[in-house]
Amino acid sequence: MGDTTVTTLEGRETAVPHPVTDKKEHGPLRRLRSPRRPRLWFEILLIAVSYWTYSLIRNAVPEQKAEALRNADWLWKLEHHLGIAVEESINHAVNSVTWLIVGMNYYYATLHFIVTLGVLVWLYRSHPGRYAATRLVLFATTGVALVGYYLYPLAPPRLMTDGGFIDTVLVHDTWGSMASGDLKNMSNQYAAMPSMHIGWSVWSGLTIFALARIPWVRVLGLLYPTATLVVIVATANHFWLDAVGGLMCLAFGYTVARLWYGRLPHALPRRVPQPRTHPRSPAVGRGRDGGCPPAAAGGNAEKPAEEASRPTEDEHPPTRPRPTTHA
């Protein structure tokens, strides 16, 4: 009951179970959830517009200084209670080594963007089938971080009044910090929770570790977010718990991609599968098996009956022999 019959080439009928539970999606939604080859112009435009929107929304969040400082004091006390409040010691120790802290200042200001864009370009060129899903993880991670900036304003350690932290960019007069010096008015200084330096660096590191083939490159993928964690603490831009918030946002991003594509990004095919094409219909005059017509198959094939009635070269019909009569 519920079965259908299929006639095979041999003329026999076989029963095929009716697919009751197999409900596949059709139409635009199915196409959107299928990996497709990315288009360069669209990706450049999408990334540019997305980052502009992210910066606009992040900076549009009202700078609630008083609340941000209260949240920072509460978080600092919580870390003391948990026994992980070592940010101040790391900040002062690294600041005493000038070349090291200056390098970390530039690291914080530049690699956050360079490495992330570099991983996107690498995915686009070498893993087009996984590009869209991995990009979705990054976008979802960043999107939910905007909610955190709005709901939980937090001052970074360097802006705490009684924290004793050193603003290493101001002390060493290095370029690049959007939250110190002449550029501080261009960025929301009280959007420290969650840390997207951690969210983006762990995204980059996991992507490299999962998809790279060279062992030492995979090791670098794991070292990059580890070094980033040390940098954000040593420069007094984030607490340890800001990094935890970044990891939670990243977990949300991977969950969104898993639900949308049905698999994690690295489990998708590396190349975009080619669309299925219908087989070409056999040409006129071909045999049933797709080979040459019977007339051209061999010298012993019989000519079609039409050839017997074709006119000769002088456009006269062929003469038929007259029957002989016997006296």
mmCIF file of C-alpha atoms in Angstrom:
data_model
loop_
_atom_site.group_PDB
_atom_site.id
_atom_site.type_symbol
_atom_site.label_atom_id
_atom_site.label_comp_id
_atom_site.label_asym_id
_atom_site.label_seq_id
_atom_site.Cartn_x
_atom_site.Cartn_y
_atom_site.Cartn_z
ATOM 1 C CA MET A 1 0.000 0.000 0.000
ATOM 2 C CA GLY A 2 1.401 3.372 -1.002
ATOM 3 C CA ASP A 3 3.871 1.756 -3.425
ATOM 4 C CA THR A 4 4.312 2.758 -7.030
ATOM 5 C CA THR A 5 5.419 0.617 -9.937
ATOM 6 C CA VAL A 6 8.303 1.396 -12.247
ATOM 7 C CA THR A 7 8.715 -0.240 -15.637
ATOM 8 C CA THR A 8 12.310 -1.205 -16.333
ATOM 9 C CA LEU A 9 13.996 -1.457 -19.707
ATOM 10 C CA GLU A 10 13.349 -5.171 -19.805
ATOM 11 C CA GLY A 11 9.631 -4.512 -19.565
ATOM 12 C CA ARG A 12 9.263 -5.831 -16.019
ATOM 13 C CA GLU A 13 7.525 -3.842 -13.328
ATOM 14 C CA THR A 14 9.051 -3.469 -9.890
ATOM 15 C CA ALA A 15 7.520 -1.933 -6.771
ATOM 16 C CA VAL A 16 9.166 1.169 -5.351
ATOM 17 C CA PRO A 17 8.197 2.350 -1.826
ATOM 18 C CA HIS A 18 6.504 5.721 -1.782
ATOM 19 C CA PRO A 19 8.702 8.268 0.050
ATOM 20 C CA VAL A 20 6.520 9.255 2.966
ATOM 21 C CA THR A 21 9.024 10.927 5.277
ATOM 22 C CA ASP A 22 11.442 12.296 2.672
ATOM 23 C CA LYS A 23 10.319 15.893 2.361
ATOM 24 C CA LYS A 24 12.963 17.825 0.486
ATOM 25 C CA GLU A 25 12.918 21.570 0.197
ATOM 26 C CA HIS A 26 12.302 23.117 -3.170
ATOM 27 C CA GLY A 27 12.521 26.573 -4.605
ATOM 28 C CA PRO A 28 14.552 29.599 -3.452
ATOM 29 C CA LEU A 29 15.096 28.360 0.129
ATOM 30 C CA ARG A 30 16.774 25.182 -1.053
ATOM 31 C CA ARG A 31 19.030 27.150 -3.386
ATOM 32 C CA LEU A 32 20.011 29.512 -0.582
ATOM 33 C CA ARG A 33 20.944 26.605 1.693
ATOM 34 C CA SER A 34 23.055 24.890 -0.972
ATOM 35 C CA PRO A 35 26.744 25.863 -1.262
ATOM 36 C CA ARG A 36 27.347 27.991 -4.320
ATOM 37 C CA ARG A 37 30.430 29.441 -5.959
ATOM 38 C CA PRO A 38 30.989 32.913 -4.465
ATOM 39 C CA ARG A 39 31.116 35.915 -6.758
ATOM 40 C CA LEU A 40 34.029 38.268 -6.156
ATOM 41 C CA TRP A 41 32.238 41.574 -6.699
ATOM 42 C CA PHE A 42 29.356 40.523 -4.455
ATOM 43 C CA GLU A 43 31.667 39.368 -1.651
ATOM 44 C CA ILE A 44 33.689 42.591 -1.707
ATOM 45 C CA LEU A 45 30.511 44.647 -1.592
ATOM 46 C CA LEU A 46 28.988 42.472 1.133
ATOM 47 C CA ILE A 47 32.054 42.638 3.383
ATOM 48 C CA ALA A 48 32.418 46.396 2.913
ATOM 49 C CA VAL A 49 28.755 47.105 3.657
ATOM 50 C CA SER A 50 28.718 44.679 6.597
ATOM 51 C CA TYR A 51 31.766 46.204 8.250
ATOM 52 C CA TRP A 52 30.435 49.707 7.685
ATOM 53 C CA THR A 53 27.122 48.690 9.266
ATOM 54 C CA TYR A 54 28.915 47.004 12.171
ATOM 55 C CA SER A 55 31.013 50.106 12.851
ATOM 56 C CA LEU A 56 27.985 52.379 12.518
ATOM 57 C CA ILE A 57 25.871 50.372 14.960
ATOM 58 C CA ARG A 58 28.752 49.829 17.395
ATOM 59 C CA ASN A 59 29.534 53.518 17.514
ATOM 60 C CA ALA A 60 25.843 54.441 17.654
ATOM 61 C CA VAL A 61 25.441 52.616 20.960
ATOM 62 C CA PRO A 62 25.261 55.371 23.568
ATOM 63 C CA GLU A 63 28.458 55.703 25.576
ATOM 64 C CA GLN A 64 27.038 55.035 28.996
ATOM 65 C CA LYS A 65 30.207 55.941 30.846
ATOM 66 C CA ALA A 66 28.898 55.682 34.386
ATOM 67 C CA GLU A 67 27.255 52.296 33.814
ATOM 68 C CA ALA A 68 30.271 51.035 31.846
ATOM 69 C CA LEU A 69 32.609 51.920 34.716
ATOM 70 C CA ARG A 70 30.297 50.277 37.267
ATOM 71 C CA ASN A 71 30.221 47.113 35.152
ATOM 72 C CA ALA A 72 34.014 47.152 34.895
ATOM 73 C CA ASP A 73 34.380 47.441 38.680
ATOM 74 C CA TRP A 74 31.929 44.593 39.203
ATOM 75 C CA LEU A 75 33.689 42.383 36.632
ATOM 76 C CA TRP A 76 37.085 43.127 38.167
ATOM 77 C CA LYS A 77 35.792 42.113 41.602
ATOM 78 C CA LEU A 78 34.300 38.937 40.112
ATOM 79 C CA GLU A 79 37.648 37.975 38.630
ATOM 80 C CA HIS A 80 39.292 38.556 42.009
ATOM 81 C CA HIS A 81 36.700 36.266 43.542
ATOM 82 C CA LEU A 82 37.423 33.617 40.867
ATOM 83 C CA GLY A 83 41.184 33.986 41.306
ATOM 84 C CA ILE A 84 41.883 34.990 37.692
ATOM 85 C CA ALA A 85 42.471 38.731 38.182
ATOM 86 C CA VAL A 86 46.036 38.816 36.821
ATOM 87 C CA GLU A 87 45.486 41.340 34.017
ATOM 88 C CA GLU A 88 47.129 44.212 35.915
ATOM 89 C CA SER A 89 50.284 42.203 36.627
ATOM 90 C CA ILE A 90 50.579 41.158 32.965
ATOM 91 C CA ASN A 91 49.946 44.729 31.821
ATOM 92 C CA HIS A 92 52.728 46.158 33.996
ATOM 93 C CA ALA A 93 55.192 43.348 33.246
ATOM 94 C CA VAL A 94 54.876 43.582 29.464
ATOM 95 C CA ASN A 95 54.859 47.377 29.539
ATOM 96 C CA SER A 96 58.347 47.299 31.067
ATOM 97 C CA VAL A 97 59.710 45.767 27.838
ATOM 98 C CA THR A 98 59.364 48.590 25.355
ATOM 99 C CA TRP A 99 59.907 46.696 22.103
ATOM 100 C CA LEU A 100 57.484 43.972 23.194
ATOM 101 C CA ILE A 101 54.620 46.231 24.211
ATOM 102 C CA VAL A 102 55.044 48.440 21.136
ATOM 103 C CA GLY A 103 54.831 45.340 18.961
ATOM 104 C CA MET A 104 51.697 44.262 20.807
ATOM 105 C CA ASN A 105 50.136 47.680 20.261
ATOM 106 C CA TYR A 106 50.590 47.331 16.504
ATOM 107 C CA TYR A 107 49.486 43.712 16.658
ATOM 108 C CA TYR A 108 46.241 44.767 18.336
ATOM 109 C CA ALA A 109 45.603 47.545 15.819
ATOM 110 C CA THR A 110 46.345 45.659 12.571
ATOM 111 C CA LEU A 111 46.276 41.851 12.636
ATOM 112 C CA HIS A 112 42.656 41.831 13.765
ATOM 113 C CA PHE A 113 41.695 42.930 10.255
ATOM 114 C CA ILE A 114 44.578 41.578 8.159
ATOM 115 C CA VAL A 115 44.327 37.954 9.292
ATOM 116 C CA THR A 116 40.528 37.858 9.125
ATOM 117 C CA LEU A 117 40.456 39.227 5.579
ATOM 118 C CA GLY A 118 43.334 36.944 4.620
ATOM 119 C CA VAL A 119 41.412 33.868 5.775
ATOM 120 C CA LEU A 120 38.359 35.004 3.799
ATOM 121 C CA VAL A 121 40.460 35.393 0.638
ATOM 122 C CA TRP A 122 42.025 31.968 1.181
ATOM 123 C CA LEU A 123 38.596 30.387 1.604
ATOM 124 C CA TYR A 124 37.339 32.121 -1.528
ATOM 125 C CA ARG A 125 40.214 30.807 -3.637
ATOM 126 C CA SER A 126 40.845 27.349 -2.176
ATOM 127 C CA HIS A 127 37.577 26.297 -0.493
ATOM 128 C CA PRO A 128 34.702 27.892 -2.436
ATOM 129 C CA GLY A 129 32.254 25.219 -1.294
ATOM 130 C CA ARG A 130 32.882 26.099 2.362
ATOM 131 C CA TYR A 131 33.239 29.855 1.948
ATOM 132 C CA ALA A 132 29.602 30.909 2.398
ATOM 133 C CA ALA A 133 29.071 28.773 5.504
ATOM 134 C CA THR A 134 32.270 29.952 7.158
ATOM 135 C CA ARG A 135 31.452 33.543 6.294
ATOM 136 C CA LEU A 136 28.027 33.066 7.876
ATOM 137 C CA VAL A 137 29.737 32.025 11.128
ATOM 138 C CA LEU A 138 31.744 35.253 11.111
ATOM 139 C CA PHE A 139 28.745 37.445 10.328
ATOM 140 C CA ALA A 140 26.495 35.799 12.930
ATOM 141 C CA THR A 141 29.253 36.099 15.547
ATOM 142 C CA THR A 142 29.681 39.797 14.839
ATOM 143 C CA GLY A 143 25.945 40.420 14.735
ATOM 144 C CA VAL A 144 25.249 38.971 18.161
ATOM 145 C CA ALA A 145 28.228 40.903 19.555
ATOM 146 C CA LEU A 146 26.416 44.132 18.691
ATOM 147 C CA VAL A 147 23.629 43.043 21.012
ATOM 148 C CA GLY A 148 26.182 42.604 23.798
ATOM 149 C CA TYR A 149 27.593 46.099 23.252
ATOM 150 C CA TYR A 150 24.124 47.559 23.634
ATOM 151 C CA LEU A 151 22.945 45.512 26.593
ATOM 152 C CA TYR A 152 26.165 45.462 28.602
ATOM 153 C CA PRO A 153 28.349 48.563 28.229
ATOM 154 C CA LEU A 154 31.770 47.869 29.690
ATOM 155 C CA ALA A 155 34.833 50.033 30.110
ATOM 156 C CA PRO A 156 38.162 48.431 29.213
ATOM 157 C CA PRO A 157 40.672 48.035 32.068
ATOM 158 C CA ARG A 158 42.832 50.953 30.847
ATOM 159 C CA LEU A 159 39.906 53.378 31.410
ATOM 160 C CA MET A 160 39.131 52.273 34.953
ATOM 161 C CA THR A 161 39.631 55.067 37.444
ATOM 162 C CA ASP A 162 41.038 52.949 40.278
ATOM 163 C CA GLY A 163 42.256 49.917 38.336
ATOM 164 C CA GLY A 164 45.918 50.886 38.168
ATOM 165 C CA PHE A 165 46.188 49.792 34.510
ATOM 166 C CA ILE A 166 48.490 51.439 31.957
ATOM 167 C CA ASP A 167 47.143 52.656 28.610
ATOM 168 C CA THR A 168 50.113 51.402 26.593
ATOM 169 C CA VAL A 169 49.154 53.294 23.411
ATOM 170 C CA LEU A 170 49.220 56.638 25.226
ATOM 171 C CA VAL A 171 52.387 55.867 27.177
ATOM 172 C CA HIS A 172 54.409 54.731 24.154
ATOM 173 C CA ASP A 173 52.684 57.016 21.639
ATOM 174 C CA THR A 174 52.044 54.267 19.096
ATOM 175 C CA TRP A 175 49.644 54.491 16.174
ATOM 176 C CA GLY A 176 46.535 52.544 15.536
ATOM 177 C CA SER A 177 44.290 52.349 18.567
ATOM 178 C CA MET A 178 40.774 53.525 17.778
ATOM 179 C CA ALA A 179 40.120 53.932 21.487
ATOM 180 C CA SER A 180 43.065 56.105 22.521
ATOM 181 C CA GLY A 181 44.717 59.320 21.439
ATOM 182 C CA ASP A 182 43.329 61.358 18.545
ATOM 183 C CA LEU A 183 41.133 58.529 17.250
ATOM 184 C CA LYS A 184 39.214 57.894 20.453
ATOM 185 C CA ASN A 185 36.217 59.980 19.324
ATOM 186 C CA MET A 186 35.731 57.710 16.271
ATOM 187 C CA SER A 187 35.032 54.569 18.274
ATOM 188 C CA ASN A 188 32.818 53.569 21.166
ATOM 189 C CA GLN A 189 35.267 53.174 24.016
ATOM 190 C CA TYR A 190 32.775 51.347 26.233
ATOM 191 C CA ALA A 191 32.085 48.372 23.949
ATOM 192 C CA ALA A 192 34.576 45.923 25.425
ATOM 193 C CA MET A 193 32.185 43.021 26.073
ATOM 194 C CA PRO A 194 32.361 40.739 24.142
ATOM 195 C CA SER A 195 35.848 40.857 22.642
ATOM 196 C CA MET A 196 35.689 40.524 18.859
ATOM 197 C CA HIS A 197 39.471 40.355 18.788
ATOM 198 C CA ILE A 198 38.975 36.948 20.388
ATOM 199 C CA GLY A 199 35.872 36.052 18.377
ATOM 200 C CA TRP A 200 37.519 36.795 15.041
ATOM 201 C CA SER A 201 40.917 35.337 15.949
ATOM 202 C CA VAL A 202 39.445 32.038 17.159
ATOM 203 C CA TRP A 203 37.296 31.922 13.998
ATOM 204 C CA SER A 204 40.447 32.384 11.915
ATOM 205 C CA GLY A 205 42.453 29.889 13.944
ATOM 206 C CA LEU A 206 39.817 27.148 13.863
ATOM 207 C CA THR A 207 39.289 27.629 10.128
ATOM 208 C CA ILE A 208 43.010 27.325 9.422
ATOM 209 C CA PHE A 209 43.398 24.330 11.719
ATOM 210 C CA ALA A 210 40.423 22.485 10.213
ATOM 211 C CA LEU A 211 41.170 23.121 6.530
ATOM 212 C CA ALA A 212 44.922 23.641 6.133
ATOM 213 C CA ARG A 213 46.994 20.663 4.968
ATOM 214 C CA ILE A 214 50.477 21.759 6.058
ATOM 215 C CA PRO A 215 51.090 20.785 9.721
ATOM 216 C CA TRP A 216 53.003 23.915 10.748
ATOM 217 C CA VAL A 217 50.294 26.128 9.246
ATOM 218 C CA ARG A 218 47.710 24.312 11.353
ATOM 219 C CA VAL A 219 49.856 24.916 14.447
ATOM 220 C CA LEU A 220 50.021 28.627 13.593
ATOM 221 C CA GLY A 221 46.231 28.586 13.356
ATOM 222 C CA LEU A 222 46.059 27.533 16.997
ATOM 223 C CA LEU A 223 48.798 29.895 18.169
ATOM 224 C CA TYR A 224 47.181 32.975 16.635
ATOM 225 C CA PRO A 225 44.159 33.232 18.998
ATOM 226 C CA THR A 226 46.406 32.320 21.922
ATOM 227 C CA ALA A 227 48.739 35.217 21.126
ATOM 228 C CA THR A 228 45.736 37.493 20.626
ATOM 229 C CA LEU A 229 44.467 36.653 24.106
ATOM 230 C CA VAL A 230 47.811 37.665 25.620
ATOM 231 C CA VAL A 231 47.848 40.895 23.585
ATOM 232 C CA ILE A 232 44.361 42.092 24.557
ATOM 233 C CA VAL A 233 45.184 41.555 28.230
ATOM 234 C CA ALA A 234 48.716 43.009 28.135
ATOM 235 C CA THR A 235 47.531 46.178 26.400
ATOM 236 C CA ALA A 236 44.706 46.567 28.980
ATOM 237 C CA ASN A 237 42.016 46.565 26.315
ATOM 238 C CA HIS A 238 40.049 43.603 27.706
ATOM 239 C CA PHE A 239 39.459 41.438 30.747
ATOM 240 C CA TRP A 240 39.725 37.668 30.612
ATOM 241 C CA LEU A 241 35.938 37.427 30.785
ATOM 242 C CA ASP A 242 35.618 39.615 27.674
ATOM 243 C CA ALA A 243 37.346 36.783 25.852
ATOM 244 C CA VAL A 244 34.784 34.342 27.251
ATOM 245 C CA GLY A 245 32.049 36.556 25.848
ATOM 246 C CA GLY A 246 33.753 36.456 22.431
ATOM 247 C CA LEU A 247 33.843 32.656 22.531
ATOM 248 C CA MET A 248 30.148 32.525 23.373
ATOM 249 C CA CYS A 249 29.356 34.728 20.370
ATOM 250 C CA LEU A 250 31.457 32.459 18.166
ATOM 251 C CA ALA A 251 29.596 29.395 19.429
ATOM 252 C CA PHE A 252 26.366 31.126 18.452
ATOM 253 C CA GLY A 253 27.767 31.771 14.977
ATOM 254 C CA TYR A 254 28.681 28.122 14.450
ATOM 255 C CA THR A 255 25.234 27.076 15.674
ATOM 256 C CA VAL A 256 23.559 29.317 13.091
ATOM 257 C CA ALA A 257 25.684 27.885 10.278
ATOM 258 C CA ARG A 258 25.059 24.330 11.469
ATOM 259 C CA LEU A 259 21.305 24.845 11.492
ATOM 260 C CA TRP A 260 21.273 26.582 8.106
ATOM 261 C CA TYR A 261 23.528 24.229 6.140
ATOM 262 C CA GLY A 262 22.906 21.033 8.095
ATOM 263 C CA ARG A 263 26.640 20.559 8.724
ATOM 264 C CA LEU A 264 29.551 22.504 10.123
ATOM 265 C CA PRO A 265 31.432 24.534 7.501
ATOM 266 C CA HIS A 266 34.536 22.326 7.386
ATOM 267 C CA ALA A 267 32.351 19.250 6.724
ATOM 268 C CA LEU A 268 30.914 20.705 3.524
ATOM 269 C CA PRO A 269 32.503 19.765 0.176
ATOM 270 C CA ARG A 270 35.572 21.761 -0.720
ATOM 271 C CA ARG A 271 34.441 22.454 -4.252
ATOM 272 C CA VAL A 272 31.003 23.594 -5.304
ATOM 273 C CA PRO A 273 29.169 20.631 -6.888
ATOM 274 C CA GLN A 274 28.394 21.161 -10.547
ATOM 275 C CA PRO A 275 24.703 21.453 -11.424
ATOM 276 C CA ARG A 276 23.141 18.349 -12.881
ATOM 277 C CA THR A 277 22.532 18.444 -16.609
ATOM 278 C CA HIS A 278 19.989 16.370 -18.489
ATOM 279 C CA PRO A 279 21.505 13.832 -20.905
ATOM 280 C CA ARG A 280 21.315 14.852 -24.529
ATOM 281 C CA SER A 281 18.590 13.199 -26.552
ATOM 282 C CA PRO A 282 19.869 10.714 -29.129
ATOM 283 C CA ALA A 283 20.451 12.218 -32.567
ATOM 284 C CA VAL A 284 18.105 11.482 -35.393
ATOM 285 C CA GLY A 285 19.129 8.349 -37.207
ATOM 286 C CA ARG A 286 21.002 6.807 -34.267
ATOM 287 C CA GLY A 287 20.245 3.320 -33.126
ATOM 288 C CA ARG A 288 18.519 2.442 -29.882
ATOM 289 C CA ASP A 289 21.831 2.025 -28.111
ATOM 290 C CA GLY A 290 23.087 5.433 -29.231
ATOM 291 C CA GLY A 291 25.503 4.061 -31.817
ATOM 292 C CA CYS A 292 25.634 4.567 -35.544
ATOM 293 C CA PRO A 293 22.545 4.000 -37.697
ATOM 294 C CA PRO A 294 22.171 0.542 -39.201
ATOM 295 C CA ALA A 295 23.145 1.752 -42.653
ATOM 296 C CA ALA A 296 26.558 2.874 -41.442
ATOM 297 C CA ALA A 297 27.185 0.095 -38.979
ATOM 298 C CA GLY A 298 28.770 -2.249 -41.457
ATOM 299 C CA GLY A 299 28.973 -3.286 -45.067
ATOM 300 C CA ASN A 300 26.445 -6.126 -44.678
ATOM 301 C CA ALA A 301 23.645 -3.855 -43.446
ATOM 302 C CA GLU A 302 20.631 -3.634 -45.638
ATOM 303 C CA LYS A 303 19.779 -0.331 -47.245
ATOM 304 C CA PRO A 304 16.493 1.285 -46.377
ATOM 305 C CA ALA A 305 13.592 0.616 -48.648
ATOM 306 C CA GLU A 306 13.461 4.266 -49.716
ATOM 307 C CA GLU A 307 16.766 3.985 -51.562
ATOM 308 C CA ALA A 308 15.292 1.474 -54.027
ATOM 309 C CA SER A 309 12.848 4.036 -55.299
ATOM 310 C CA ARG A 310 15.261 7.000 -55.563
ATOM 311 C CA PRO A 311 15.732 8.366 -59.112
ATOM 312 C CA THR A 312 18.982 7.830 -60.914
ATOM 313 C CA GLU A 313 21.518 10.563 -61.628
ATOM 314 C CA ASP A 314 19.735 11.618 -64.860
ATOM 315 C CA GLU A 315 16.497 12.196 -62.875
ATOM 316 C CA HIS A 316 14.710 9.270 -64.545
ATOM 317 C CA PRO A 317 13.216 6.449 -62.599
ATOM 318 C CA PRO A 318 15.033 3.133 -62.904
ATOM 319 C CA THR A 319 13.900 0.937 -65.767
ATOM 320 C CA ARG A 320 12.367 -2.348 -64.903
ATOM 321 C CA PRO A 321 13.173 -5.408 -67.063
ATOM 322 C CA ARG A 322 10.341 -6.409 -69.326
ATOM 323 C CA PRO A 323 8.963 -9.853 -68.794
ATOM 324 C CA THR A 324 9.937 -12.288 -71.568
ATOM 325 C CA THR A 325 7.267 -14.095 -73.434
ATOM 326 C CA HIS A 326 7.662 -17.529 -74.871
ATOM 327 C CA ALA A 327 6.127 -18.415 -78.137
#
